[in-house]
CSV table of C-alpha atoms in Angstrom, one decimal:
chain,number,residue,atom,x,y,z
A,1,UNK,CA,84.0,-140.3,-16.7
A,2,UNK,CA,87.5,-139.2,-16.2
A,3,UNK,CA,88.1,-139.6,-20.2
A,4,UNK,CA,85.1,-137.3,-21.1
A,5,UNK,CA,86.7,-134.4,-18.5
A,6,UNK,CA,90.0,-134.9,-20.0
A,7,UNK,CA,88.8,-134.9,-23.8
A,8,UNK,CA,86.8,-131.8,-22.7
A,9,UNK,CA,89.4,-130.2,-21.1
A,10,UNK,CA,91.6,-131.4,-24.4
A,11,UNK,CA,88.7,-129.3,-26.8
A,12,UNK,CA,88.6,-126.1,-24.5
A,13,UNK,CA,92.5,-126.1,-24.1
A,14,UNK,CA,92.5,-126.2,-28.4
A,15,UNK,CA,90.0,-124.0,-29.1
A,16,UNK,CA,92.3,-121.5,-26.9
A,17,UNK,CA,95.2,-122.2,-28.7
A,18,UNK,CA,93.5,-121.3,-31.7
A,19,UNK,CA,92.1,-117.7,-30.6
A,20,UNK,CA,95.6,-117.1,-29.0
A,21,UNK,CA,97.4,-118.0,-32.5
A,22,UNK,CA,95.0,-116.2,-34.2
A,23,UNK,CA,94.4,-112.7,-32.1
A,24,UNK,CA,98.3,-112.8,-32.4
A,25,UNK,CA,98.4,-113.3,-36.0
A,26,UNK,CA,95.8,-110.2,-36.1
A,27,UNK,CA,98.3,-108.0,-33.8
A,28,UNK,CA,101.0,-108.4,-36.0
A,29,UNK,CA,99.2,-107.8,-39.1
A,30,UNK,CA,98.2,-104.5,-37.7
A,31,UNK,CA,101.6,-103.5,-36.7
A,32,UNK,CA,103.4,-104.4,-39.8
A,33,UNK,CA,100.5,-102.6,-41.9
A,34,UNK,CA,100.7,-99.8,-39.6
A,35,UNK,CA,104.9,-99.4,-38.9
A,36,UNK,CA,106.3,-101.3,-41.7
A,37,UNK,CA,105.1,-101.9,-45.1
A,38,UNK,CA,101.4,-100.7,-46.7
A,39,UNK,CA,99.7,-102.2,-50.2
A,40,UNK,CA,99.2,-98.8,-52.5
A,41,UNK,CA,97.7,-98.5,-55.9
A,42,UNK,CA,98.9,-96.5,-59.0
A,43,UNK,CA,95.9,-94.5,-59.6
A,44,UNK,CA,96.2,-92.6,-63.1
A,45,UNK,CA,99.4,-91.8,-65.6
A,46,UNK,CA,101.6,-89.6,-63.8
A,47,UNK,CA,104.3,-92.4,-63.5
A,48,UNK,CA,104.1,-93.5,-67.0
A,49,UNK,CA,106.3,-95.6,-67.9
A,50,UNK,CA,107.8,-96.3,-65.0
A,51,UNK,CA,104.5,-97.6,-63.2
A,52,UNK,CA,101.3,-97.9,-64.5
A,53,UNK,CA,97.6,-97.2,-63.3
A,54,UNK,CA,96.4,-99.9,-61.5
A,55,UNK,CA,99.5,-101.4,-60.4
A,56,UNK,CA,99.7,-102.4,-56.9
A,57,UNK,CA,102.7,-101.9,-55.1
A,58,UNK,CA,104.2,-102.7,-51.8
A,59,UNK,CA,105.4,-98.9,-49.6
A,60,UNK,CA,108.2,-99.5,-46.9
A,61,UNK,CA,106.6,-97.1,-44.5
A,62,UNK,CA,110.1,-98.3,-41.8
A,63,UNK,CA,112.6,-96.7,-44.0
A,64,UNK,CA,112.3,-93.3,-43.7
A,65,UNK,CA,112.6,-93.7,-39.5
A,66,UNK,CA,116.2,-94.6,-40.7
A,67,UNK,CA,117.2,-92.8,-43.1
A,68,UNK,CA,115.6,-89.5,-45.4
A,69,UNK,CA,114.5,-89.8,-48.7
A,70,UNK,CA,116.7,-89.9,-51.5
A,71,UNK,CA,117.2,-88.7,-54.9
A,72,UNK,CA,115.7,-91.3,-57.3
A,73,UNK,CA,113.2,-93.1,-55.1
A,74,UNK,CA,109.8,-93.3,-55.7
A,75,UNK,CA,107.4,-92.2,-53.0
A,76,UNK,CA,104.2,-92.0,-51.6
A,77,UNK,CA,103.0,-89.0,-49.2
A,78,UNK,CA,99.9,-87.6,-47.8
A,79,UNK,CA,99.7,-84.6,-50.7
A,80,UNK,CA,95.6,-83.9,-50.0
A,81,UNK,CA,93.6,-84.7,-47.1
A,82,UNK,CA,92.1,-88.0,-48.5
A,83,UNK,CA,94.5,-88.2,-51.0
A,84,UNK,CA,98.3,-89.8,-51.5
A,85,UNK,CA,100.5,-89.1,-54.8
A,86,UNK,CA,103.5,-91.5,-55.9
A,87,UNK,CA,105.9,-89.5,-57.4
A,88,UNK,CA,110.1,-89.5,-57.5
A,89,UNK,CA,112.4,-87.6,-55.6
A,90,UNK,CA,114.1,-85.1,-57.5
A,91,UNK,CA,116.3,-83.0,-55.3
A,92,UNK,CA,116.2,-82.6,-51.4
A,93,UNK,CA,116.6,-79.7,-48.6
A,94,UNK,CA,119.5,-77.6,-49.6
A,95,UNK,CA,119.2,-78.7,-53.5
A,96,UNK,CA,118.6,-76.2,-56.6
A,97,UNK,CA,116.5,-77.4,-59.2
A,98,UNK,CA,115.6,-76.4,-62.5
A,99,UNK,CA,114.9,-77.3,-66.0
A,100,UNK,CA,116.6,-75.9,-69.1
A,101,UNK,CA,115.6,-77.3,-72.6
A,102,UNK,CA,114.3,-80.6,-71.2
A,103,UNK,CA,117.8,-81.3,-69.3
A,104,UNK,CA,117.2,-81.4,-65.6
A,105,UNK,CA,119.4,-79.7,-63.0
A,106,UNK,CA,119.9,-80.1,-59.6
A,107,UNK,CA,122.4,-77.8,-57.8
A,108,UNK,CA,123.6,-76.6,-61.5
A,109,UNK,CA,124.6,-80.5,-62.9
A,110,UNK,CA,122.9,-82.2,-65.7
A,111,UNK,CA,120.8,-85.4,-63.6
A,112,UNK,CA,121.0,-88.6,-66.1
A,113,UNK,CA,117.3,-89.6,-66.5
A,114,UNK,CA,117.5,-92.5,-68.1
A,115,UNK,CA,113.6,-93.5,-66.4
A,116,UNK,CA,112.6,-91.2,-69.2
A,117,UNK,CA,114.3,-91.9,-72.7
A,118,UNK,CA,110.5,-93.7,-74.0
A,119,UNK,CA,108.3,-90.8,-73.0
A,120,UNK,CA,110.7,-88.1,-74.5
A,121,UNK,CA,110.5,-90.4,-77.5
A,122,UNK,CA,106.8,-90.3,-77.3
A,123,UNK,CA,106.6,-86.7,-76.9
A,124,UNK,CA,108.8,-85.7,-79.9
A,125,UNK,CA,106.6,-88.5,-82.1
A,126,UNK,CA,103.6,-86.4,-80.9
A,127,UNK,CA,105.0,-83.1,-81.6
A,128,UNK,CA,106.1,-81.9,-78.6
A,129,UNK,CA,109.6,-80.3,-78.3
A,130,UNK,CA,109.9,-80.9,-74.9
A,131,UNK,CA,109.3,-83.7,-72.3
A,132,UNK,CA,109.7,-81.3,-69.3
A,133,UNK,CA,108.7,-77.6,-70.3
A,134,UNK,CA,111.3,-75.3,-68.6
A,135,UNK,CA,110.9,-73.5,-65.3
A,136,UNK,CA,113.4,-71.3,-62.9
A,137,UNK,CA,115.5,-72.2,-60.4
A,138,UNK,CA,114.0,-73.4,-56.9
A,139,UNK,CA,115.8,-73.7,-53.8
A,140,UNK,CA,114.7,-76.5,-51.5
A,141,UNK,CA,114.1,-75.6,-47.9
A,142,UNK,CA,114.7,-77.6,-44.8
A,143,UNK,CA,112.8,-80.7,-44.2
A,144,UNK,CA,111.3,-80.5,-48.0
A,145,UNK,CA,112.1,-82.9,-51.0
A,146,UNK,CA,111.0,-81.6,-55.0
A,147,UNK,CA,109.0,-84.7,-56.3
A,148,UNK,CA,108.0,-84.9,-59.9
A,149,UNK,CA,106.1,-87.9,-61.9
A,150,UNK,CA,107.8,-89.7,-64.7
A,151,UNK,CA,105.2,-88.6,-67.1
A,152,UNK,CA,106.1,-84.9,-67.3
A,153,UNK,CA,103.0,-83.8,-69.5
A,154,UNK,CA,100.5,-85.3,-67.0
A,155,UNK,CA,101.9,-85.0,-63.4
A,156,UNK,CA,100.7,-82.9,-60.7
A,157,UNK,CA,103.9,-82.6,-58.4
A,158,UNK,CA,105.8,-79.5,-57.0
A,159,UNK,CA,106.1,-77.9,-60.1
A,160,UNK,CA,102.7,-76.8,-59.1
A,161,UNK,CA,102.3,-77.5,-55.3
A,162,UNK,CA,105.9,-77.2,-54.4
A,163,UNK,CA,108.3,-78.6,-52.2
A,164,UNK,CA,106.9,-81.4,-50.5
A,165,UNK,CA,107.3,-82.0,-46.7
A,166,UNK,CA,109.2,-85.1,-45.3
A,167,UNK,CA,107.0,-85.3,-42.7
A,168,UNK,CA,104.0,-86.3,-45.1
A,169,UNK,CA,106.1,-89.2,-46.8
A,170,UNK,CA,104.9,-92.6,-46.1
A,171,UNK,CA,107.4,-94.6,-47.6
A,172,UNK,CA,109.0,-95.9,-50.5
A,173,UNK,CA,107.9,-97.9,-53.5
A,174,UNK,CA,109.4,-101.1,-53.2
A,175,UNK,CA,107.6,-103.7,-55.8
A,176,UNK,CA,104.3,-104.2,-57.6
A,177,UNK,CA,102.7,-106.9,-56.8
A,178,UNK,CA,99.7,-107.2,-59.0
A,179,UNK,CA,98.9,-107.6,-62.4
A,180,UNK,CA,101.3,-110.8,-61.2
A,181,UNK,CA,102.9,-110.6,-65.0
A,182,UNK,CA,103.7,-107.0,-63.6
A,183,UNK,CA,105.6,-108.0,-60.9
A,184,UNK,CA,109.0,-106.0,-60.4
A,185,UNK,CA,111.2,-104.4,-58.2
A,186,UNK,CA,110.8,-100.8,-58.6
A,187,UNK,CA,114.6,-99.4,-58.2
């Protein structure tokens, strides 16, 4: 009799070691998809070649509680209400930018794109002159980054809604993930 109790007990005692392990395992999930790091996908061509559609990438949401974003880095922020954009960081708060004959400036220096050297190839194979069409000077204000796409002929960044603010970033584009042929670091 004492055997059954025990075994019993034994059952009970496992079965709660299992819901513990597991309602734990849920918490932290939740956290580190929450605080940390968020699964994104490439949707459409504005990131040619850099990032393709479909591509699923890892976003370190932590990051930017330590630091601000950079010149360089690819992004993700909140750019319509049901909507995010992944797009590079061009020039930050305090930064002039500008493009003069398909040469980007920031603060009045030519900005080495080397990202871009297939797609300008592409676009002068398809006629066009330029890979980024020119436009004036514009001053970055205080807690705003400039964000453009790779692809220059089909991107929707702050050339047309302008300065982004910080404060919608989610993070930065770490690695793909998926197609798993496709996976890469992103920097």
């Amino acid at each position: 009799m004492s055997e059954e109790i025990t075994s019993s007990h034994k059952k009970k005692n496992e079965l709660w070691e299992w819901i513990k392990a597991l309602g734990i395992a849920l918490v932290l999930a939740f956290l580190i998809r929450t605080f940390l790091f968020a699964p994104f996908i490439v949707e459409g061509e504005s990131m040619e070649s850099t990032l393709h559609n479909s591509e699923k990438l890892v976003v370190n949401k932590a990051i930017y509680f330590l630091q601000d974003p950079k010149p360089g880095e690819i992004i993700v922020f909140h750019a319509e209400k049901e909507r995010d954009y992944i797009k590079r960081v061009i020039a930050v708060e305090g930064d002039t930018v500008e493009v003069k004959s398909d040469q980007l400036l920031v603060n009045g220096k030519v900005v080495e794109e080397p990202y871009l050297a297939q797609l300008k190839e592409q676009a002068k194979q398809q006629g066009e002159p330029f890979l980024t069409r020119d436009f004036p000077p514009v001053q970055i204000p205080a807690d705003h980054i400039f964000v453009m796409g790779d692809n220059r002929l089909n991107s929707h960044d702050s050339r047309a809604i302008g300065p982004v603010t910080v404060s919608t970033v989610v993070g930065r584009a770490e690695f793909t993930f998926w197609p798993v042929e496709g996976i890469r670091l992103i920097r």
